[in-house]
Short mmCIF file of C-alpha atoms in Angstrom, two decimals:
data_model
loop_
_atom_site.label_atom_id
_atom_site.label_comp_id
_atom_site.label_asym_id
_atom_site.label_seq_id
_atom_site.Cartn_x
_atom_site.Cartn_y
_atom_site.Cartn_z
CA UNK U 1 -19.52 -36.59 -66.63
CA UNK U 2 -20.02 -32.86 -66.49
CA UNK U 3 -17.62 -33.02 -62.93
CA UNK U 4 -15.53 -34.62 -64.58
CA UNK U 5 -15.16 -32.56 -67.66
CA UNK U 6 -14.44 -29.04 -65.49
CA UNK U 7 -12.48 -31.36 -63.32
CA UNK U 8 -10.11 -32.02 -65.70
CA UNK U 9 -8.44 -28.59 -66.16
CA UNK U 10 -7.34 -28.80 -62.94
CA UNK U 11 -3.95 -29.02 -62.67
CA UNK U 12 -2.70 -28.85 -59.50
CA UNK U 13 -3.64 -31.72 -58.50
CA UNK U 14 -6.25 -35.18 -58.70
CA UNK U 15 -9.75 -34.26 -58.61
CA UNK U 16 -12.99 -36.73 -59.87
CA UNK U 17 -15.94 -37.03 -58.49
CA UNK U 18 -17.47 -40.28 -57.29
CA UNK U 19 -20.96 -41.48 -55.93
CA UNK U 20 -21.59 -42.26 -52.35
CA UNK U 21 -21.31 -46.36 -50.98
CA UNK U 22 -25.39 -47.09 -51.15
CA UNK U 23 -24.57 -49.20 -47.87
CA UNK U 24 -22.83 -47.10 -45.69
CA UNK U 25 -19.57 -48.71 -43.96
CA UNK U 26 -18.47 -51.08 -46.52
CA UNK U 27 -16.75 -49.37 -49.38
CA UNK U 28 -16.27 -45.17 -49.46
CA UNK U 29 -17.86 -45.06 -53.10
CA UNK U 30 -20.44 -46.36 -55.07
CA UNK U 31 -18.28 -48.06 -57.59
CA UNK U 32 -16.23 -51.31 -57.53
CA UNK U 33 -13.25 -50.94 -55.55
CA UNK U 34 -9.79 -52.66 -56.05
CA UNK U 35 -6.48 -52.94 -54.03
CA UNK U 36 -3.82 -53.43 -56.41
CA UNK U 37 -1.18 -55.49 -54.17
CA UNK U 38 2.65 -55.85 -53.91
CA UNK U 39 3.04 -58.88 -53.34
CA UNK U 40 6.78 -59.63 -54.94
CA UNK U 41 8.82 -56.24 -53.43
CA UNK U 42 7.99 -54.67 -57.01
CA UNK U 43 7.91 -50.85 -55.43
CA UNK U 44 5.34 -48.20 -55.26
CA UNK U 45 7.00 -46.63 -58.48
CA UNK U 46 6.28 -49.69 -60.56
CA UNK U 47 2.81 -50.33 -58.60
CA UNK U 48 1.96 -47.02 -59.32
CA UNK U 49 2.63 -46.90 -63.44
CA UNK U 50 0.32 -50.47 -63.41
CA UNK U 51 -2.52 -48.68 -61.91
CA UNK U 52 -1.84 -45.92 -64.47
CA UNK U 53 -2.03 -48.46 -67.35
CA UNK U 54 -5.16 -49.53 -65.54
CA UNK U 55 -6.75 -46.63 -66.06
CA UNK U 56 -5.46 -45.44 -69.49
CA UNK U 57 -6.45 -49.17 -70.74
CA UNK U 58 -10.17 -48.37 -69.17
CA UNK U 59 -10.87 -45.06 -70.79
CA UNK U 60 -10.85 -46.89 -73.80
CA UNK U 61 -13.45 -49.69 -72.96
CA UNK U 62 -17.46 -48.62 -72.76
CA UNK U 63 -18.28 -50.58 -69.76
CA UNK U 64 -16.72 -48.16 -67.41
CA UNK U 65 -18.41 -44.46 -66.85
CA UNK U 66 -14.83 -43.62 -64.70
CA UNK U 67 -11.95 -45.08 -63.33
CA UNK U 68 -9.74 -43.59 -61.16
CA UNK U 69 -7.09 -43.70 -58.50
CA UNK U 70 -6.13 -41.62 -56.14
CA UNK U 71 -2.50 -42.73 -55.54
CA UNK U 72 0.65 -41.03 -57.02
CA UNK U 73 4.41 -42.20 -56.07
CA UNK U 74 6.09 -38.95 -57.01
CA UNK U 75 3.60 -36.62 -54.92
CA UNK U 76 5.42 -32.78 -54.29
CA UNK U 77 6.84 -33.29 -50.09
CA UNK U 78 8.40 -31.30 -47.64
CA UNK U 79 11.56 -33.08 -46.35
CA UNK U 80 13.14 -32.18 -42.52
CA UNK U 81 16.27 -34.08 -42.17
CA UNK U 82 16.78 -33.16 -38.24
CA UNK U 83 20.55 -32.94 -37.00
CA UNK U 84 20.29 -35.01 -33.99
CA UNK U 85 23.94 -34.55 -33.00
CA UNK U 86 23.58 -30.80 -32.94
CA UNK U 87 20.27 -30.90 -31.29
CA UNK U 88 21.84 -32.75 -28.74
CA UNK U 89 24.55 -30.27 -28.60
CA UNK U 90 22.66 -27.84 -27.95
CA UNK U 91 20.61 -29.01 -25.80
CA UNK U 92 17.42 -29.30 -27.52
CA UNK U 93 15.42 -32.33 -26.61
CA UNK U 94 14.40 -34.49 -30.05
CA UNK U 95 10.87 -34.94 -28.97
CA UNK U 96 10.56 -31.28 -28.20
CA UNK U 97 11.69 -30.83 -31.79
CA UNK U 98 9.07 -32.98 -33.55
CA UNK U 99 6.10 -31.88 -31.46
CA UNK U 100 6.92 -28.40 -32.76
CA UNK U 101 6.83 -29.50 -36.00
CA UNK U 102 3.32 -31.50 -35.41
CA UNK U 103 1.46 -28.92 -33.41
CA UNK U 104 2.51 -25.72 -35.62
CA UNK U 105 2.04 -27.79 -39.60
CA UNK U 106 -0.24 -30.14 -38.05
CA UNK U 107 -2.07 -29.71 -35.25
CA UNK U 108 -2.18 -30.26 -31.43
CA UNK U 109 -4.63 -31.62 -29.18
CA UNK U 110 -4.74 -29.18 -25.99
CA UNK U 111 -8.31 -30.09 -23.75
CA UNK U 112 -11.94 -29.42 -23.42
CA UNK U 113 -13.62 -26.83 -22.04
CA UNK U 114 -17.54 -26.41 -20.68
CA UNK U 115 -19.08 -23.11 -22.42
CA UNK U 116 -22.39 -22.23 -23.55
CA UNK U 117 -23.59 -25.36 -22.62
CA UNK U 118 -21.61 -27.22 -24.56
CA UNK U 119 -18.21 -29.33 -25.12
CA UNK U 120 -15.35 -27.49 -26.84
CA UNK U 121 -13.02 -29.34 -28.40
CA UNK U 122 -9.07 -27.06 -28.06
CA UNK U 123 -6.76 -27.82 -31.02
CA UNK U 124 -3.70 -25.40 -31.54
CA UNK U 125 -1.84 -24.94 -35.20
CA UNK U 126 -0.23 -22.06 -37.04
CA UNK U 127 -2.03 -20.06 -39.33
CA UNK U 128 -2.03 -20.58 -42.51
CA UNK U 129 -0.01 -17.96 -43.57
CA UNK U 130 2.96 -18.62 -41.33
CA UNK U 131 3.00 -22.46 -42.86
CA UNK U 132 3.34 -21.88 -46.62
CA UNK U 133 6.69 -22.17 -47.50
CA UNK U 134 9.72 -24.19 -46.42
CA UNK U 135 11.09 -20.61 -44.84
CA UNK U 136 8.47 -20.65 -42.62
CA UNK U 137 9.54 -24.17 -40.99
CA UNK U 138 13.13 -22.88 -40.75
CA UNK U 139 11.52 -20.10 -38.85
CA UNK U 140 10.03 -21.76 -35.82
CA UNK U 141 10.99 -21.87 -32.70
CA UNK U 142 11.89 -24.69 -29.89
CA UNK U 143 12.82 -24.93 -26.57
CA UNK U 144 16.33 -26.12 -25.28
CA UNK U 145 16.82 -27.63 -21.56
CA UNK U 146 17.99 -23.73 -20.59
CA UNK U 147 14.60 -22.14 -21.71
CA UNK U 148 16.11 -20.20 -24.57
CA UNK U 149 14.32 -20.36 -28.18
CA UNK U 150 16.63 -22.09 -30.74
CA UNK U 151 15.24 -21.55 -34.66
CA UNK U 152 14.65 -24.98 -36.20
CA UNK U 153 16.39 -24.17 -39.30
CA UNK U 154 19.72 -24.29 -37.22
CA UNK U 155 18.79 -28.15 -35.96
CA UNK U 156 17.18 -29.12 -39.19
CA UNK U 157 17.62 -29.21 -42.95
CA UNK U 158 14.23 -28.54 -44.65
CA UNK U 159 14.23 -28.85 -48.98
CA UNK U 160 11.66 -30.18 -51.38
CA UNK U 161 11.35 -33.75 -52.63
CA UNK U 162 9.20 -36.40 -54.55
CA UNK U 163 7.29 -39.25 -52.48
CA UNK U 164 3.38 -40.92 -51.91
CA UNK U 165 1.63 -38.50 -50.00
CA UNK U 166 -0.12 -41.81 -48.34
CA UNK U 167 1.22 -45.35 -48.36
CA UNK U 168 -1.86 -47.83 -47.55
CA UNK U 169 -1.59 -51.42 -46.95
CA UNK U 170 -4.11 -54.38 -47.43
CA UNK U 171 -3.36 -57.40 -46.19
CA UNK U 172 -0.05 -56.35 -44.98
CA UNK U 173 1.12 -55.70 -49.24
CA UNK U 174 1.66 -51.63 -50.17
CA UNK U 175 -1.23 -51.33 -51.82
CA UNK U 176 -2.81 -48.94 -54.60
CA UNK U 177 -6.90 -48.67 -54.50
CA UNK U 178 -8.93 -48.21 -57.97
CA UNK U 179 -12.25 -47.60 -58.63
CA UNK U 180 -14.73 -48.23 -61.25
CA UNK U 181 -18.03 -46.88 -62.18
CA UNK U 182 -20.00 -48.80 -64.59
CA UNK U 183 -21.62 -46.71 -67.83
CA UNK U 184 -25.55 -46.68 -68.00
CA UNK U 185 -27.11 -49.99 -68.26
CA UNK U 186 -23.54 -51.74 -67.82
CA UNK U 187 -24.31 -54.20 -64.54
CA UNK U 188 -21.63 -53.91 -61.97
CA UNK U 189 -20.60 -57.66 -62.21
CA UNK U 190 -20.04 -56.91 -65.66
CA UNK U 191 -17.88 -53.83 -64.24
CA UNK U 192 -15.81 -56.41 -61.76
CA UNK U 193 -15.23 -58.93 -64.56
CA UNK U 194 -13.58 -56.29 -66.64
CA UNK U 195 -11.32 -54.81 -63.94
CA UNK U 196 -10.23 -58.30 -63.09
CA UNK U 197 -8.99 -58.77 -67.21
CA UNK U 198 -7.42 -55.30 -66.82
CA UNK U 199 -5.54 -56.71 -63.74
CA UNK U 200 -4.47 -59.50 -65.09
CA UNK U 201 -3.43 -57.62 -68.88
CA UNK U 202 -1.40 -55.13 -67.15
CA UNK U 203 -0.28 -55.98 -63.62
CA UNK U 204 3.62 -57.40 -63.83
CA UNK U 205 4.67 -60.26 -62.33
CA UNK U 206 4.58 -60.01 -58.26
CA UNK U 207 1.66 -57.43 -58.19
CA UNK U 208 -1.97 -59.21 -57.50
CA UNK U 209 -5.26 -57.70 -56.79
CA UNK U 210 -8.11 -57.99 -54.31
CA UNK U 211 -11.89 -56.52 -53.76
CA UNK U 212 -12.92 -54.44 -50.90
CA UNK U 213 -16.27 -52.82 -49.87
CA UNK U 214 -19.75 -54.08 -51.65
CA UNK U 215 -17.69 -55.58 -54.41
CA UNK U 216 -16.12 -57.96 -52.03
CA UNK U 217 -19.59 -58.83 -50.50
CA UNK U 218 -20.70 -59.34 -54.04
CA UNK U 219 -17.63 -61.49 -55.23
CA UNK U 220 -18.26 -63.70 -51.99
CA UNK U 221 -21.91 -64.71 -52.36
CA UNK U 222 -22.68 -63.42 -56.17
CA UNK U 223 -22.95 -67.40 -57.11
CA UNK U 224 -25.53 -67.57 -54.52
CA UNK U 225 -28.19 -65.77 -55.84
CA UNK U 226 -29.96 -68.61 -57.81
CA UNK U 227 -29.52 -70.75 -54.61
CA UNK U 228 -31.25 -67.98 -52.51
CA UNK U 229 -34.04 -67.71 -55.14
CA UNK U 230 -34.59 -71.52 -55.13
CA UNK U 231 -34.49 -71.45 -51.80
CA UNK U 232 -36.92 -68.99 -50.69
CA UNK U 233 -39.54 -71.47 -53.42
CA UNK U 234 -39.22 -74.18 -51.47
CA UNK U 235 -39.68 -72.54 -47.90
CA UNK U 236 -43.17 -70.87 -49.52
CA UNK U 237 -43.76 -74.70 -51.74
CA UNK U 238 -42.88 -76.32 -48.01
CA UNK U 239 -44.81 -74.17 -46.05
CA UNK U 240 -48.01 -74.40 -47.80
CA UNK U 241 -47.75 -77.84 -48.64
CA UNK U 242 -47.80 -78.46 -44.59
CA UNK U 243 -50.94 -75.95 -45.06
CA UNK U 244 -52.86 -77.71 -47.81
CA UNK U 245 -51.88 -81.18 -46.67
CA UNK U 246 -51.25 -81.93 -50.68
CA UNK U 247 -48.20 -81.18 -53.07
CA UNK U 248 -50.83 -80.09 -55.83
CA UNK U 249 -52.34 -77.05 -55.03
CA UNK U 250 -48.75 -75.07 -53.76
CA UNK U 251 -47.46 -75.57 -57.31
CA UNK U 252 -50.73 -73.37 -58.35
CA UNK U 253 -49.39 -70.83 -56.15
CA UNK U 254 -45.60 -70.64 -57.15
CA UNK U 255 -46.28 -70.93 -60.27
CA UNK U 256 -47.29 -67.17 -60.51
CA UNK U 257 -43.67 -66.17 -59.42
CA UNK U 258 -42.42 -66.10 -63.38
CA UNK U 259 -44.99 -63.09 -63.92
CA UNK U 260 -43.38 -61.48 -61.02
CA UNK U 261 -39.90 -61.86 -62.99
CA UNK U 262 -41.40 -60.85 -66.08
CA UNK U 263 -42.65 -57.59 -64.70
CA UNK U 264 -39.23 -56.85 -63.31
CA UNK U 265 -37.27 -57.53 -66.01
CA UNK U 266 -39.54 -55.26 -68.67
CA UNK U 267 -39.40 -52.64 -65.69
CA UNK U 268 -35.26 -52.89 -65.91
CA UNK U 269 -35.37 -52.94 -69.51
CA UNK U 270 -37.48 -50.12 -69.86
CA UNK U 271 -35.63 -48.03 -67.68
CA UNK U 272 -32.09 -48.93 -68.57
CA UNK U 273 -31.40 -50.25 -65.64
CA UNK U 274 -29.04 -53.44 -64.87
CA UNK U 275 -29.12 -56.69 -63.23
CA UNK U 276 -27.30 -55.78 -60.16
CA UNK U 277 -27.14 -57.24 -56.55
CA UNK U 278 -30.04 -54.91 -55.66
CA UNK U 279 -32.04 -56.03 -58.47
CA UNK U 280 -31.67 -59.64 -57.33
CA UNK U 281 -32.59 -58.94 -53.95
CA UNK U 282 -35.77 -57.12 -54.90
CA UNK U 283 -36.58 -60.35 -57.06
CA UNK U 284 -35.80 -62.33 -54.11
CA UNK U 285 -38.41 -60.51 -52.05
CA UNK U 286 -41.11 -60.40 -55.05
CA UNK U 287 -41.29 -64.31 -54.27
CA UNK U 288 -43.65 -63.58 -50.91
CA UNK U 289 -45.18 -60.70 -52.66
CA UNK U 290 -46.46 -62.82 -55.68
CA UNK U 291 -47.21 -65.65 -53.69
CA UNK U 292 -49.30 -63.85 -51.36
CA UNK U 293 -51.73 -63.07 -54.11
CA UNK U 294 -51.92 -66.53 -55.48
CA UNK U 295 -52.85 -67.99 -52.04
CA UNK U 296 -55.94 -65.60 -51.99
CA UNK U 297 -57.12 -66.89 -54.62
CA UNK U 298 -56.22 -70.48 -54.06
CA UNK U 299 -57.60 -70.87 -50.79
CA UNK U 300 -61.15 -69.38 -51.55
CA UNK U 301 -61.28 -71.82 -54.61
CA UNK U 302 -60.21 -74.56 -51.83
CA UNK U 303 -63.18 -73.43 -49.88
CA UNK U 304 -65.70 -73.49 -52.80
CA UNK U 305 -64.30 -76.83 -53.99
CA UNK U 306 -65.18 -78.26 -51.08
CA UNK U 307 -68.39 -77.33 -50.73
CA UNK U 308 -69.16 -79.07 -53.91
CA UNK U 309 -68.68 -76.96 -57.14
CA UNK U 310 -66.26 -78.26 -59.80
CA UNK U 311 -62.62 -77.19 -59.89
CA UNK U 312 -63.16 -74.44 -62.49
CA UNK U 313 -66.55 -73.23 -60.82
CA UNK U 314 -64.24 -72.89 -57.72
CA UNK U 315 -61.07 -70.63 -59.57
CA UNK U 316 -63.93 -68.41 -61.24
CA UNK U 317 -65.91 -67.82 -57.80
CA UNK U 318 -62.48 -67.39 -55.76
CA UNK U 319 -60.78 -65.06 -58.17
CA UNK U 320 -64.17 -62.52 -58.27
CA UNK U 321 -63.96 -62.80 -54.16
CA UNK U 322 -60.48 -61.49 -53.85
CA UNK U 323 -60.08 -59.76 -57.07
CA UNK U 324 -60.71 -56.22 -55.00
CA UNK U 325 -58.29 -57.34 -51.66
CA UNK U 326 -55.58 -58.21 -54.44
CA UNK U 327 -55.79 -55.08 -56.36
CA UNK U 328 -56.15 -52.65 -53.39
CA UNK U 329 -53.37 -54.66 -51.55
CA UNK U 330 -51.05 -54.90 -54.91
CA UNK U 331 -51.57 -50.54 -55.50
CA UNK U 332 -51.55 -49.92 -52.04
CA UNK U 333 -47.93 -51.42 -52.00
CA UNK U 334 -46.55 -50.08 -56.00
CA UNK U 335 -47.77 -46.86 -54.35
CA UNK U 336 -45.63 -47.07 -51.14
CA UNK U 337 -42.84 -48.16 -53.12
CA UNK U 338 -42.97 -45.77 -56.31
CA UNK U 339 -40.90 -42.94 -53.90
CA UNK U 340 -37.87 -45.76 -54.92
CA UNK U 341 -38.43 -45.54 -58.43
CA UNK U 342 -37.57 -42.01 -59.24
CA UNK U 343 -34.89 -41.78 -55.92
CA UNK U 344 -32.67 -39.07 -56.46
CA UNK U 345 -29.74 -38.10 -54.72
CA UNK U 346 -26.66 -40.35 -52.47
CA UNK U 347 -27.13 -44.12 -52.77
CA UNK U 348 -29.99 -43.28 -55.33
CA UNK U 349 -28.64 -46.16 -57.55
CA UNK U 350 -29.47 -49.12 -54.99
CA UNK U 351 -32.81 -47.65 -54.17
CA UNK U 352 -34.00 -47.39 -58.04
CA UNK U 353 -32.85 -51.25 -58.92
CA UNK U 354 -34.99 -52.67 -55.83
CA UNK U 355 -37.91 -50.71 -56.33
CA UNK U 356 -38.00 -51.04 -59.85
CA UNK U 357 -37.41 -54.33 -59.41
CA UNK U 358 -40.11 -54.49 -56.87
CA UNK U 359 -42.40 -52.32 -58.44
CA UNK U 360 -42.50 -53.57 -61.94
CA UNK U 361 -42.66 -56.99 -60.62
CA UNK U 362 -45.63 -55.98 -58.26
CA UNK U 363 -47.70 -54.91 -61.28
CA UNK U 364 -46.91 -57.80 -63.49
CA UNK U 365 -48.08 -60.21 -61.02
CA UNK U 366 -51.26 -58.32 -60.45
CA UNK U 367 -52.48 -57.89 -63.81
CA UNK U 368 -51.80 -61.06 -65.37
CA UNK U 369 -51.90 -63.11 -62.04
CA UNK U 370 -55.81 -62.78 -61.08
CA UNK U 371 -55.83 -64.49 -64.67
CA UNK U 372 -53.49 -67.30 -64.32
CA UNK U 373 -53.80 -68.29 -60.80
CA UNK U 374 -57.54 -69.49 -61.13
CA UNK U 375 -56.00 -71.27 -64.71
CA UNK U 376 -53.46 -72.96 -63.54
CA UNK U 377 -55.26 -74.35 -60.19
CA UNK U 378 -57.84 -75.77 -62.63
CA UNK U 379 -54.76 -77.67 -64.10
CA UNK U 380 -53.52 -78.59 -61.02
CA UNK U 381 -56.59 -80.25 -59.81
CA UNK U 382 -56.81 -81.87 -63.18
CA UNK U 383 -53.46 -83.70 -62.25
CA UNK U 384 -54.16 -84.30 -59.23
CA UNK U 385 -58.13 -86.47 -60.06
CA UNK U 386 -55.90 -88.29 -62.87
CA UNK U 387 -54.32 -90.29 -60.87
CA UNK U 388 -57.45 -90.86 -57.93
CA UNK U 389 -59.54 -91.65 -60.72
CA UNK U 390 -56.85 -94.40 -62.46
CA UNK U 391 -56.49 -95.82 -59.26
CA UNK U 392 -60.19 -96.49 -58.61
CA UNK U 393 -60.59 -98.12 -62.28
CA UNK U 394 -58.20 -100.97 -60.92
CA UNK U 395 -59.99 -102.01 -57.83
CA UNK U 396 -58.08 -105.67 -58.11
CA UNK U 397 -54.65 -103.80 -57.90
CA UNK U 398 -55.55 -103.09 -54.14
CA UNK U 399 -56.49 -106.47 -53.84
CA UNK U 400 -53.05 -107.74 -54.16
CA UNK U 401 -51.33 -105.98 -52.56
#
């Protein structure tokens, strides 16, 4: 906000700043990009006074910290209208004409040279000085087929006009891009649903829109989440039920995965932070972590079990055997991951939410876990001697079957 504020007396010209993609390759910011589309012939002019709604429309809403655009139909342009007929007449090859024009404004590509032990890269272009003003075009100089210098001013009208500096397309519409950054504690698919009710308040008939970068990932599989975190329970409930040769004593191990939740959302909430697609991975990975504790516990009260003490003798003796492993496991891991808590700098967002996420989660699980796990395995074995011991007090049901 402070860029932004000495930003703004800038006239010359669009400045705002922006935060860095925390992925890099999709997206070229950290906020929720749009393409505003043409899809009805509508013109940049009109395309370009809907994004400007857009954005007057979202300085007045508190889920957005910016929202910008970087397009402008009536950019300030240089205009060369060349006179190919008196070129021609004089001899002056058209190409010859325009590759003035690119290598002295633009620039040139000329070769490489070997020097110092390394690769130089040769690229010719006037000076700045000798570029400035529309004089200085009608100043240069070409070659006709005779080898005498003809001034392009004489082959070429060059005057000031209006037009886009840049004229993008995506998929194949002219297309205007607009970005969003979410205020503090605002969750970026809270961010995408209100640019999509902008969009559809103040883009005219035969405009449409369409994400790009992370916040088309996140459009695509953002429905998936609860089917990924379902998912990964049943691999760990599958996995150890193959393990335990039972159903009964993996639900005392997944069970503990709520505390792991709990943690992370107090951690969120107590930093401010949202429920983005970064939180919801680190949730997604807090399923192994919490589960991994539980088992330690589980599988040493498996062990005493069977050597004969009662279920609850069993939780007691296995949760004072791994108490230590669990806590110097659980810290040695909050501690490896606290460097994500208080990230700073590009892409600092995405590395907060997951270990926040993680971290939080981490120490919920740990705390109130070596507590619950040996509780609810007592209550697990409890349902699972009900039914052994209602079966054996009807022998003559066996009988006939």
């Amino acid at each position: 906000m402070e860029l932004a504020e000495k930003f703004s007396h800038i006239q010359d010209g669009v400045v705002f700043p922006f935060s860095l993609p925390p992925i890099v390759g999709p997206g070229q910011s950290a906020g929720s990009e749009m393409w505003i589309e043409d899809r009805g012939g509508l013109g940049l002019t009109k395309l370009n006074q809907a994004a400007i709604e857009m954005v007057k429309q979202a300085g007045t809403q508190e889920e957005f910290r910016s929202f910008n655009s970087t397009f402008r139909a009536s950019a300030s342009t240089v205009f060369a209208d060349v006179d190919r007929v008196k070129a021609m007449s004089l001899k002056v090859p058209l190409q010859s004409v325009f590759d003035t024009l690119q290598a002295y404004l633009g620039s040139a590509y000329v070769n490489d040279f070997n020097e110092f032990g390394r690769t130089w890269h040769v690229t010719v272009q006037a000076d700045g000085r000798f570029r400035t003003n529309t004089e200085d075009i009608e100043r240069l100089q070409v070659r006709n087929d005779e080898g005498e210098m003809v001034p392009v001013g004489t082959l070429a009208k060059v005057n000031r006009s209006t037009a886009p500096l840049r004229i993008d397309r995506y998929n194949m519409f002219p297309a205007i891009r607009v970005i969003g950054e979410g205020a503090p504690g605002v969750s970026s698919g809270q961010v995408m649903q209100a640019m999509e009710s902008l969009a559809e308040e103040t883009l005219p008939p035969g405009a449409g829109y369409q994400w790009t970068g992370v916040a088309f990932q996140q459009k695509k599989i953002g429905g998936q989440v609860f089917l990924v975190f379902a998912m990964a329970v049943l691999v760990v409930v599958m996995i150890l039920a193959a393990q335990y040769e039972n159903w009964i004593d993996p639900i005392a191990v997944v069970t503990v995965v709520p505390l792991a939740v709990l943690g992370a959302v107090i951690g969120l909430t107590i930093r401010g932070l949202d429920n983005s697609l970064y939180t919801q991975v680190g949730l997604i990975f807090l399923v192994g972590l919490s589960a991994k504790n539980a088992i330690l516990v589980v599988e040493f009260a498996r062990e005493k079990q069977a050597e004969g003490k009662s279920a609850l003798e069993a939780a007691v003796e296995g949760a004072r055997l791994r108490f230590r492993a669990i806590i110097m496991t659980s810290f040695a891991f909050i501690i490896g991951v606290s460097p994500l808590v208080i990230a700073t700098g590009a892409g600092a967002a995405a590395r907060q939410a997951v270990g926040t996420a993680v971290c939080f989660g981490m120490l919920g699980v740990t705390m109130l876990g070596v507590f619950f796990t040996p509780a609810m395995y007592v209550l697990m074995q409890r349902f699972k001697k009900a039914p052994a011991e209602q079966t054996g007090n009807h022998p003559e049901h066996h009988t006939a079957v």
